[in-house]
PDB file of C-alpha atoms and ligand atoms in Angstrom:
ATOM      1  CA  UNK A   1      -0.209  -0.175   0.124  1.00 54.00           C
ATOM      2  CA  UNK A   2       2.876   2.456   0.721  1.00 73.00           C
ATOM      3  CA  UNK A   3       4.531   1.427  -2.581  1.00 86.00           C
ATOM      4  CA  UNK A   4       2.463   3.448  -5.331  1.00 96.00           C
ATOM      5  CA  UNK A   5       0.905   1.736  -8.603  1.00 96.00           C
ATOM      6  CA  UNK A   6       1.742   3.062 -11.974  1.00 96.00           C
ATOM      7  CA  UNK A   7      -1.748   4.606 -12.147  1.00 97.00           C
ATOM      8  CA  UNK A   8      -1.596   6.193  -8.870  1.00 98.00           C
ATOM      9  CA  UNK A   9       1.797   7.996  -9.973  1.00 98.00           C
ATOM     10  CA  UNK A  10       0.125   8.918 -12.971  1.00 98.00           C
ATOM     11  CA  UNK A  11      -2.934  10.205 -10.958  1.00 98.00           C
ATOM     12  CA  UNK A  12      -0.447  11.986  -8.711  1.00 98.00           C
ATOM     13  CA  UNK A  13       1.376  13.703 -11.815  1.00 98.00           C
ATOM     14  CA  UNK A  14      -1.886  14.596 -13.634  1.00 98.00           C
ATOM     15  CA  UNK A  15      -3.976  16.099 -10.516  1.00 98.00           C
ATOM     16  CA  UNK A  16      -1.149  17.123  -8.424  1.00 98.00           C
ATOM     17  CA  UNK A  17      -2.361  15.421  -5.158  1.00 98.00           C
ATOM     18  CA  UNK A  18      -3.120  11.880  -4.597  1.00 98.00           C
ATOM     19  CA  UNK A  19      -5.742  10.074  -1.552  1.00 98.00           C
ATOM     20  CA  UNK A  20      -4.054   6.824  -0.204  1.00 98.00           C
ATOM     21  CA  UNK A  21      -6.854   5.696   2.095  1.00 98.00           C
ATOM     22  CA  UNK A  22      -5.856   3.526   5.240  1.00 98.00           C
ATOM     23  CA  UNK A  23      -2.461   4.766   5.258  1.00 98.00           C
ATOM     24  CA  UNK A  24      -2.348   5.068   9.297  1.00 98.00           C
ATOM     25  CA  UNK A  25      -4.297   2.636  11.349  1.00 98.00           C
ATOM     26  CA  UNK A  26      -7.120   3.482  14.098  1.00 97.00           C
ATOM     27  CA  UNK A  27      -4.738   2.864  16.267  1.00 98.00           C
ATOM     28  CA  UNK A  28      -1.813   5.051  15.066  1.00 98.00           C
ATOM     29  CA  UNK A  29      -4.249   7.767  14.818  1.00 98.00           C
ATOM     30  CA  UNK A  30      -5.264   7.273  18.474  1.00 98.00           C
ATOM     31  CA  UNK A  31      -1.598   7.090  19.409  1.00 98.00           C
ATOM     32  CA  UNK A  32      -0.963  10.392  17.742  1.00 98.00           C
ATOM     33  CA  UNK A  33      -3.567  12.201  19.319  1.00 98.00           C
ATOM     34  CA  UNK A  34      -2.957  10.719  22.861  1.00 98.00           C
ATOM     35  CA  UNK A  35       0.375  12.453  22.452  1.00 98.00           C
ATOM     36  CA  UNK A  36      -0.876  15.422  21.186  1.00 98.00           C
ATOM     37  CA  UNK A  37      -3.459  15.640  24.386  1.00 97.00           C
ATOM     38  CA  UNK A  38       0.065  15.095  26.361  1.00 97.00           C
ATOM     39  CA  UNK A  39       1.784  18.166  24.674  1.00 97.00           C
ATOM     40  CA  UNK A  40      -0.788  20.638  24.868  1.00 97.00           C
ATOM     41  CA  UNK A  41      -1.309  19.496  28.656  1.00 96.00           C
ATOM     42  CA  UNK A  42       2.184  20.772  29.192  1.00 95.00           C
ATOM     43  CA  UNK A  43       1.761  23.991  26.987  1.00 94.00           C
ATOM     44  CA  UNK A  44       3.628  27.193  27.615  1.00 86.00           C
ATOM     45  CA  UNK A  45       1.887  30.167  26.300  1.00 85.00           C
ATOM     46  CA  UNK A  46       4.052  32.316  24.230  1.00 83.00           C
ATOM     47  CA  UNK A  47       4.940  35.702  25.780  1.00 78.00           C
ATOM     48  CA  UNK A  48       3.498  37.881  23.182  1.00 80.00           C
ATOM     49  CA  UNK A  49       0.154  36.387  23.957  1.00 79.00           C
ATOM     50  CA  UNK A  50       0.406  37.320  27.319  1.00 70.00           C
ATOM     51  CA  UNK A  51       1.222  41.020  26.959  1.00 63.00           C
ATOM     52  CA  UNK A  52      -1.328  43.322  27.623  1.00 61.00           C
ATOM     53  CA  UNK A  53      -1.361  45.989  25.186  1.00 58.00           C
ATOM     54  CA  UNK A  54      -3.024  49.451  25.022  1.00 61.00           C
ATOM     55  CA  UNK A  55      -1.277  52.071  22.743  1.00 66.00           C
ATOM     56  CA  UNK A  56      -0.800  51.306  18.847  1.00 68.00           C
ATOM     57  CA  UNK A  57       2.931  50.950  19.790  1.00 70.00           C
ATOM     58  CA  UNK A  58       2.427  48.100  22.277  1.00 69.00           C
ATOM     59  CA  UNK A  59       0.134  46.716  19.693  1.00 70.00           C
ATOM     60  CA  UNK A  60       2.895  46.808  16.887  1.00 71.00           C
ATOM     61  CA  UNK A  61       5.270  45.175  19.626  1.00 70.00           C
ATOM     62  CA  UNK A  62       2.864  42.564  19.965  1.00 73.00           C
ATOM     63  CA  UNK A  63       2.433  41.807  16.195  1.00 76.00           C
ATOM     64  CA  UNK A  64       6.275  41.839  16.102  1.00 75.00           C
ATOM     65  CA  UNK A  65       6.723  39.657  18.961  1.00 78.00           C
ATOM     66  CA  UNK A  66       4.282  37.285  17.051  1.00 83.00           C
ATOM     67  CA  UNK A  67       5.885  37.252  13.645  1.00 82.00           C
ATOM     68  CA  UNK A  68       9.258  36.679  15.416  1.00 83.00           C
ATOM     69  CA  UNK A  69       7.626  33.698  17.425  1.00 86.00           C
ATOM     70  CA  UNK A  70       6.808  32.204  13.897  1.00 87.00           C
ATOM     71  CA  UNK A  71       9.724  32.960  12.084  1.00 87.00           C
ATOM     72  CA  UNK A  72      11.758  31.249  14.484  1.00 86.00           C
ATOM     73  CA  UNK A  73       9.712  28.284  15.144  1.00 90.00           C
ATOM     74  CA  UNK A  74      11.253  25.926  12.493  1.00 92.00           C
ATOM     75  CA  UNK A  75      12.930  24.056  14.598  1.00 93.00           C
ATOM     76  CA  UNK A  76      11.168  24.019  17.762  1.00 93.00           C
ATOM     77  CA  UNK A  77       7.552  23.005  19.029  1.00 95.00           C
ATOM     78  CA  UNK A  78       5.395  26.122  19.240  1.00 94.00           C
ATOM     79  CA  UNK A  79       1.614  27.239  19.757  1.00 94.00           C
ATOM     80  CA  UNK A  80      -0.299  29.158  17.085  1.00 93.00           C
ATOM     81  CA  UNK A  81      -3.686  30.103  18.184  1.00 93.00           C
ATOM     82  CA  UNK A  82      -6.975  30.917  16.791  1.00 92.00           C
ATOM     83  CA  UNK A  83      -8.285  34.671  16.874  1.00 88.00           C
ATOM     84  CA  UNK A  84     -10.041  35.879  19.854  1.00 89.00           C
ATOM     85  CA  UNK A  85      -8.936  32.972  22.158  1.00 92.00           C
ATOM     86  CA  UNK A  86      -7.198  35.427  24.670  1.00 91.00           C
ATOM     87  CA  UNK A  87      -8.600  38.387  26.708  1.00 88.00           C
ATOM     88  CA  UNK A  88      -6.396  41.729  26.699  1.00 82.00           C
ATOM     89  CA  UNK A  89      -4.483  40.538  29.614  1.00 83.00           C
ATOM     90  CA  UNK A  90      -3.714  37.196  28.008  1.00 85.00           C
ATOM     91  CA  UNK A  91      -5.810  34.924  29.556  1.00 89.00           C
ATOM     92  CA  UNK A  92      -7.759  32.115  28.030  1.00 92.00           C
ATOM     93  CA  UNK A  93     -11.176  32.634  26.955  1.00 93.00           C
ATOM     94  CA  UNK A  94     -11.885  29.263  25.982  1.00 93.00           C
ATOM     95  CA  UNK A  95     -10.236  25.907  27.506  1.00 94.00           C
ATOM     96  CA  UNK A  96      -6.648  26.067  26.268  1.00 93.00           C
ATOM     97  CA  UNK A  97      -7.092  22.725  24.183  1.00 94.00           C
ATOM     98  CA  UNK A  98      -9.809  24.434  22.173  1.00 95.00           C
ATOM     99  CA  UNK A  99      -7.915  27.585  21.742  1.00 94.00           C
ATOM    100  CA  UNK A 100      -4.719  26.300  19.537  1.00 95.00           C
ATOM    101  CA  UNK A 101      -5.008  26.818  15.644  1.00 95.00           C
ATOM    102  CA  UNK A 102      -1.966  24.440  15.076  1.00 96.00           C
ATOM    103  CA  UNK A 103       1.342  23.401  16.610  1.00 96.00           C
ATOM    104  CA  UNK A 104       4.542  23.754  14.663  1.00 94.00           C
ATOM    105  CA  UNK A 105       7.123  23.302  13.126  1.00 95.00           C
ATOM    106  CA  UNK A 106       9.450  20.689  14.443  1.00 97.00           C
ATOM    107  CA  UNK A 107       7.185  17.969  16.035  1.00 98.00           C
ATOM    108  CA  UNK A 108       9.002  15.522  13.453  1.00 97.00           C
ATOM    109  CA  UNK A 109      12.332  16.408  14.832  1.00 97.00           C
ATOM    110  CA  UNK A 110      12.023  16.535  18.703  1.00 97.00           C
ATOM    111  CA  UNK A 111       8.851  14.297  19.754  1.00 98.00           C
ATOM    112  CA  UNK A 112       9.365  10.553  19.303  1.00 98.00           C
ATOM    113  CA  UNK A 113       5.759   9.762  18.391  1.00 98.00           C
ATOM    114  CA  UNK A 114       5.967  12.232  15.672  1.00 98.00           C
ATOM    115  CA  UNK A 115       9.791  11.332  14.672  1.00 98.00           C
ATOM    116  CA  UNK A 116       8.219   7.529  14.467  1.00 98.00           C
ATOM    117  CA  UNK A 117       5.286   8.442  12.157  1.00 98.00           C
ATOM    118  CA  UNK A 118       7.247  10.920   9.998  1.00 98.00           C
ATOM    119  CA  UNK A 119      10.308   8.244   9.661  1.00 98.00           C
ATOM    120  CA  UNK A 120       8.499   5.163   9.561  1.00 98.00           C
ATOM    121  CA  UNK A 121       9.325   2.091   7.257  1.00 97.00           C
ATOM    122  CA  UNK A 122       5.916   2.741   5.229  1.00 97.00           C
ATOM    123  CA  UNK A 123       6.675   6.609   5.134  1.00 97.00           C
ATOM    124  CA  UNK A 124      10.110   5.599   3.743  1.00 97.00           C
ATOM    125  CA  UNK A 125       8.737   3.248   0.950  1.00 97.00           C
ATOM    126  CA  UNK A 126       6.123   5.649   0.278  1.00 97.00           C
ATOM    127  CA  UNK A 127       9.074   8.165  -0.503  1.00 97.00           C
ATOM    128  CA  UNK A 128      11.142   6.221  -2.591  1.00 97.00           C
ATOM    129  CA  UNK A 129       7.959   4.881  -4.557  1.00 96.00           C
ATOM    130  CA  UNK A 130       7.732   8.688  -5.531  1.00 97.00           C
ATOM    131  CA  UNK A 131      11.501   8.280  -6.809  1.00 96.00           C
ATOM    132  CA  UNK A 132      12.983  10.710  -4.014  1.00 97.00           C
ATOM    133  CA  UNK A 133      16.414   9.885  -3.466  1.00 97.00           C
ATOM    134  CA  UNK A 134      17.884  12.576  -0.726  1.00 97.00           C
ATOM    135  CA  UNK A 135      14.520  13.429   1.080  1.00 98.00           C
ATOM    136  CA  UNK A 136      14.966  15.911   3.494  1.00 98.00           C
ATOM    137  CA  UNK A 137      11.623  16.855   6.407  1.00 98.00           C
ATOM    138  CA  UNK A 138      11.732  20.551   5.837  1.00 98.00           C
ATOM    139  CA  UNK A 139       8.958  21.123   8.629  1.00 97.00           C
ATOM    140  CA  UNK A 140       6.015  19.466  10.369  1.00 98.00           C
ATOM    141  CA  UNK A 141       2.634  20.873  11.782  1.00 98.00           C
ATOM    142  CA  UNK A 142      -0.354  19.388  13.905  1.00 98.00           C
ATOM    143  CA  UNK A 143      -3.482  21.111  12.743  1.00 98.00           C
ATOM    144  CA  UNK A 144      -6.540  21.082  14.976  1.00 98.00           C
ATOM    145  CA  UNK A 145      -9.321  22.718  12.781  1.00 97.00           C
ATOM    146  CA  UNK A 146     -11.466  23.336  16.152  1.00 97.00           C
ATOM    147  CA  UNK A 147     -15.063  22.853  16.080  1.00 97.00           C
ATOM    148  CA  UNK A 148     -17.384  25.955  15.456  1.00 95.00           C
ATOM    149  CA  UNK A 149     -14.467  28.281  15.014  1.00 91.00           C
ATOM    150  CA  UNK A 150     -11.179  26.393  13.530  1.00 95.00           C
ATOM    151  CA  UNK A 151      -9.729  29.036  10.836  1.00 94.00           C
ATOM    152  CA  UNK A 152     -10.117  28.608   7.007  1.00 96.00           C
ATOM    153  CA  UNK A 153      -7.086  28.111   5.076  1.00 96.00           C
ATOM    154  CA  UNK A 154      -7.068  30.707   1.912  1.00 96.00           C
ATOM    155  CA  UNK A 155      -6.174  29.000  -1.197  1.00 97.00           C
ATOM    156  CA  UNK A 156      -2.055  28.786  -1.806  1.00 97.00           C
ATOM    157  CA  UNK A 157       0.649  26.770  -3.107  1.00 98.00           C
ATOM    158  CA  UNK A 158       2.930  25.396  -0.548  1.00 98.00           C
ATOM    159  CA  UNK A 159       6.022  26.632  -2.510  1.00 98.00           C
ATOM    160  CA  UNK A 160       5.010  30.135  -2.007  1.00 97.00           C
ATOM    161  CA  UNK A 161       6.501  29.371   1.251  1.00 96.00           C
ATOM    162  CA  UNK A 162       8.797  26.518   0.750  1.00 97.00           C
ATOM    163  CA  UNK A 163      10.378  27.817  -2.364  1.00 97.00           C
ATOM    164  CA  UNK A 164      13.346  25.886  -4.552  1.00 98.00           C
ATOM    165  CA  UNK A 165      15.003  26.023  -7.854  1.00 97.00           C
ATOM    166  CA  UNK A 166      13.843  24.451  -9.673  1.00 97.00           C
ATOM    167  CA  UNK A 167      10.239  24.138  -8.456  1.00 97.00           C
ATOM    168  CA  UNK A 168       8.596  20.653  -8.099  1.00 97.00           C
ATOM    169  CA  UNK A 169      10.822  19.540  -5.245  1.00 98.00           C
ATOM    170  CA  UNK A 170       8.753  19.914  -2.518  1.00 98.00           C
ATOM    171  CA  UNK A 171       5.608  17.558  -1.439  1.00 98.00           C
ATOM    172  CA  UNK A 172       2.961  18.010   1.362  1.00 98.00           C
ATOM    173  CA  UNK A 173       2.173  14.434   3.288  1.00 98.00           C
ATOM    174  CA  UNK A 174      -1.128  15.328   4.976  1.00 98.00           C
ATOM    175  CA  UNK A 175      -2.599  12.689   7.541  1.00 98.00           C
ATOM    176  CA  UNK A 176      -6.379  13.028   8.624  1.00 98.00           C
ATOM    177  CA  UNK A 177      -5.890  11.921  12.139  1.00 98.00           C
ATOM    178  CA  UNK A 178      -9.873  12.278  12.112  1.00 98.00           C
ATOM    179  CA  UNK A 179     -12.306  12.001   9.325  1.00 98.00           C
ATOM    180  CA  UNK A 180     -12.350  15.231   7.322  1.00 98.00           C
ATOM    181  CA  UNK A 181     -15.892  15.815   6.016  1.00 98.00           C
ATOM    182  CA  UNK A 182     -17.158  18.673   4.106  1.00 98.00           C
ATOM    183  CA  UNK A 183     -18.566  20.309   7.493  1.00 97.00           C
ATOM    184  CA  UNK A 184     -15.586  20.206   9.389  1.00 98.00           C
ATOM    185  CA  UNK A 185     -13.089  21.686   6.762  1.00 98.00           C
ATOM    186  CA  UNK A 186     -11.679  18.910   4.505  1.00 98.00           C
ATOM    187  CA  UNK A 187      -9.095  19.720   2.099  1.00 98.00           C
ATOM    188  CA  UNK A 188     -10.055  21.359  -1.408  1.00 98.00           C
ATOM    189  CA  UNK A 189      -8.061  21.139  -4.797  1.00 98.00           C
ATOM    190  CA  UNK A 190      -7.672  22.488  -8.353  1.00 98.00           C
ATOM    191  CA  UNK A 191      -6.825  19.674 -10.059  1.00 98.00           C
ATOM    192  CA  UNK A 192      -3.625  20.445 -12.556  1.00 98.00           C
ATOM    193  CA  UNK A 193      -2.980  23.543 -10.770  1.00 98.00           C
ATOM    194  CA  UNK A 194       0.686  22.191 -10.201  1.00 98.00           C
ATOM    195  CA  UNK A 195       2.054  22.908 -13.747  1.00 97.00           C
ATOM    196  CA  UNK A 196       2.273  26.500 -13.835  1.00 92.00           C
ATOM    197  CA  UNK A 197       4.543  27.622 -11.226  1.00 95.00           C
ATOM    198  CA  UNK A 198       4.077  29.980  -8.450  1.00 97.00           C
ATOM    199  CA  UNK A 199       2.204  33.413  -8.205  1.00 97.00           C
ATOM    200  CA  UNK A 200       3.691  34.431  -5.390  1.00 96.00           C
ATOM    201  CA  UNK A 201       6.833  34.120  -3.067  1.00 96.00           C
ATOM    202  CA  UNK A 202       6.954  34.978   0.361  1.00 94.00           C
ATOM    203  CA  UNK A 203      10.505  36.698   1.313  1.00 93.00           C
ATOM    204  CA  UNK A 204      12.047  36.946   4.744  1.00 88.00           C
ATOM    205  CA  UNK A 205      13.216  40.642   4.983  1.00 84.00           C
ATOM    206  CA  UNK A 206      16.877  41.358   6.380  1.00 82.00           C
ATOM    207  CA  UNK A 207      17.175  40.600  10.281  1.00 78.00           C
ATOM    208  CA  UNK A 208      15.602  43.507  11.935  1.00 76.00           C
ATOM    209  CA  UNK A 209      13.785  44.713   9.524  1.00 79.00           C
ATOM    210  CA  UNK A 210       9.955  45.717   9.624  1.00 77.00           C
ATOM    211  CA  UNK A 211       7.616  44.278   8.520  1.00 81.00           C
ATOM    212  CA  UNK A 212       9.986  40.807   8.555  1.00 84.00           C
ATOM    213  CA  UNK A 213       7.926  39.259   5.503  1.00 87.00           C
ATOM    214  CA  UNK A 214       6.909  40.373   2.092  1.00 90.00           C
ATOM    215  CA  UNK A 215       5.309  38.971  -0.681  1.00 92.00           C
ATOM    216  CA  UNK A 216       6.635  38.909  -4.575  1.00 94.00           C
ATOM    217  CA  UNK A 217       3.641  38.752  -7.064  1.00 95.00           C
ATOM    218  CA  UNK A 218       0.239  37.862  -5.405  1.00 94.00           C
ATOM    219  CA  UNK A 219      -2.274  35.301  -5.035  1.00 93.00           C
ATOM    220  CA  UNK A 220      -4.886  35.476  -8.262  1.00 95.00           C
ATOM    221  CA  UNK A 221      -8.616  35.513  -7.102  1.00 94.00           C
ATOM    222  CA  UNK A 222      -9.550  31.951  -8.145  1.00 95.00           C
ATOM    223  CA  UNK A 223     -12.800  30.344  -9.366  1.00 96.00           C
ATOM    224  CA  UNK A 224     -14.210  28.607  -6.705  1.00 96.00           C
ATOM    225  CA  UNK A 225     -15.905  26.391  -8.997  1.00 98.00           C
ATOM    226  CA  UNK A 226     -12.494  24.973 -10.050  1.00 98.00           C
ATOM    227  CA  UNK A 227     -11.783  23.458  -6.665  1.00 98.00           C
ATOM    228  CA  UNK A 228     -12.729  19.976  -5.988  1.00 98.00           C
ATOM    229  CA  UNK A 229     -13.332  18.966  -2.370  1.00 98.00           C
ATOM    230  CA  UNK A 230     -11.891  15.992  -0.937  1.00 98.00           C
ATOM    231  CA  UNK A 231     -13.462  14.425   2.229  1.00 98.00           C
ATOM    232  CA  UNK A 232     -11.417  11.508   3.418  1.00 98.00           C
ATOM    233  CA  UNK A 233     -11.386   8.938   6.035  1.00 98.00           C
ATOM    234  CA  UNK A 234      -9.280   9.001   9.568  1.00 98.00           C
ATOM    235  CA  UNK A 235      -6.192   7.496   8.589  1.00 98.00           C
ATOM    236  CA  UNK A 236      -5.872   8.612   4.883  1.00 98.00           C
ATOM    237  CA  UNK A 237      -2.840  10.283   3.625  1.00 98.00           C
ATOM    238  CA  UNK A 238      -3.278  12.885   1.115  1.00 98.00           C
ATOM    239  CA  UNK A 239       0.060  13.632  -1.159  1.00 98.00           C
ATOM    240  CA  UNK A 240       0.442  17.273  -2.141  1.00 98.00           C
ATOM    241  CA  UNK A 241       2.529  18.622  -4.964  1.00 98.00           C
ATOM    242  CA  UNK A 242       4.406  21.639  -3.830  1.00 98.00           C
ATOM    243  CA  UNK A 243       2.652  23.645  -6.350  1.00 98.00           C
ATOM    244  CA  UNK A 244      -1.050  22.566  -6.383  1.00 98.00           C
ATOM    245  CA  UNK A 245      -3.481  25.288  -5.316  1.00 98.00           C
ATOM    246  CA  UNK A 246      -5.374  23.842  -2.220  1.00 98.00           C
ATOM    247  CA  UNK A 247      -7.336  25.344   0.535  1.00 98.00           C
ATOM    248  CA  UNK A 248      -9.706  24.611   3.425  1.00 98.00           C
ATOM    249  CA  UNK A 249     -12.829  26.108   4.839  1.00 97.00           C
ATOM    250  CA  UNK A 250     -13.549  27.454   8.239  1.00 97.00           C
ATOM    251  CA  UNK A 251     -15.001  24.545  10.447  1.00 97.00           C
ATOM    252  CA  UNK A 252     -18.590  25.725  11.461  1.00 96.00           C
ATOM    253  CA  UNK A 253     -19.282  22.090  12.752  1.00 98.00           C
ATOM    254  CA  UNK A 254     -19.232  20.379  16.241  1.00 97.00           C
ATOM    255  CA  UNK A 255     -16.551  18.015  14.942  1.00 97.00           C
ATOM    256  CA  UNK A 256     -12.915  18.732  15.007  1.00 97.00           C
ATOM    257  CA  UNK A 257     -10.474  17.892  12.124  1.00 98.00           C
ATOM    258  CA  UNK A 258      -7.112  17.190  13.340  1.00 98.00           C
ATOM    259  CA  UNK A 259      -4.498  16.479  10.843  1.00 98.00           C
ATOM    260  CA  UNK A 260      -0.528  15.942  11.042  1.00 98.00           C
ATOM    261  CA  UNK A 261       1.331  17.216   7.761  1.00 98.00           C
ATOM    262  CA  UNK A 262       4.838  17.752   6.956  1.00 98.00           C
ATOM    263  CA  UNK A 263       6.851  18.627   3.989  1.00 98.00           C
ATOM    264  CA  UNK A 264       9.223  16.744   2.275  1.00 98.00           C
ATOM    265  CA  UNK A 265      11.963  18.468  -0.219  1.00 98.00           C
ATOM    266  CA  UNK A 266      14.023  16.415  -2.938  1.00 98.00           C
ATOM    267  CA  UNK A 267      17.716  17.644  -1.753  1.00 98.00           C
ATOM    268  CA  UNK A 268      19.622  16.019  -4.940  1.00 97.00           C
ATOM    269  CA  UNK A 269      20.220  18.896  -7.301  1.00 96.00           C
ATOM    270  CA  UNK A 270      17.981  21.245  -5.399  1.00 97.00           C
ATOM    271  CA  UNK A 271      18.740  25.059  -4.201  1.00 97.00           C
ATOM    272  CA  UNK A 272      16.588  25.955  -0.901  1.00 96.00           C
ATOM    273  CA  UNK A 273      15.957  29.428  -0.947  1.00 95.00           C
ATOM    274  CA  UNK A 274      17.537  31.193   1.968  1.00 92.00           C
ATOM    275  CA  UNK A 275      14.818  33.861   1.606  1.00 92.00           C
ATOM    276  CA  UNK A 276      12.110  31.220   2.658  1.00 93.00           C
TER     277      UNK A 276
HETATM  278  C1  AKG B   1      -1.124  22.230   4.067  1.00 53.66           C
HETATM  279  O1  AKG B   1      -0.648  21.794   4.760  1.00 53.66           O
HETATM  280  O2  AKG B   1      -0.319  22.868   3.085  1.00 53.66           O
HETATM  281  C2  AKG B   1      -2.237  23.023   4.291  1.00 53.66           C
HETATM  282  O3  AKG B   1      -2.609  24.053   3.380  1.00 53.66           O
HETATM  283  C3  AKG B   1      -3.021  22.589   5.126  1.00 53.66           C
HETATM  284  C4  AKG B   1      -4.355  22.996   5.241  1.00 53.66           C
HETATM  285  C5  AKG B   1      -5.580  22.322   6.353  1.00 53.66           C
HETATM  286  O4  AKG B   1      -5.180  21.070   6.941  1.00 53.66           O
HETATM  287  O5  AKG B   1      -6.240  22.806   6.670  1.00 53.66           O
END
């Protein structure tokens, strides 16, 4: 199952994404959720969420703190929150475990459960069958898509943030840890949208500059009718080409839609942009 058939490989090349049902068992998903519960129970709330701000200057400092926290999270396990879950003093307005948007970006490096999922023999077999020779893990995330208010992820291409030369070297492995449905914010794709480059690139500004990032180019307004919903059962792995356009909608249902995702890069003959 971890080895792709010729027709699966062709489908991935045509569409820019591929659904692999039953990649993880229910027990493997339950072990991931248990570990996430432990990590959340030990969570430290980041200082920029605790700052009480009243002037515009303080508000700016808080925004700066939150961007720094994000940009320096590549080798850490850090917590990112939904909007409106803290009061002005940084106290939770909802139970802490319901406040998190995602955890990133190095669960695969620091946590034994996520390390073993990311580097499992079946994941390695899958990477081999995709023809990867020197796969490196760029980042990992646990996405909560909380019931009732889990935020939308607007249409994007992953290579806008994980840019390489040449393009076509980045691959997302997205695993549904819970059922992902039309109601709770499943992924949507524009099939075949991975073949015409990237429309925008996020560029990191030199250290100390404000703002810390900017975009080259812009995300075009996409025709919503081109998006195809991809509801999947718990344990399904969705392969995501680095340039395929995808999104997910806000979760207004009463079911969460948790997912573990990480990105691989083929390192052979690839330049990872230092501006990422
Ligand atoms: C990604 O992993 O690139 C995504 O866009 C994930 C979006 C989601 O899980 O809702």
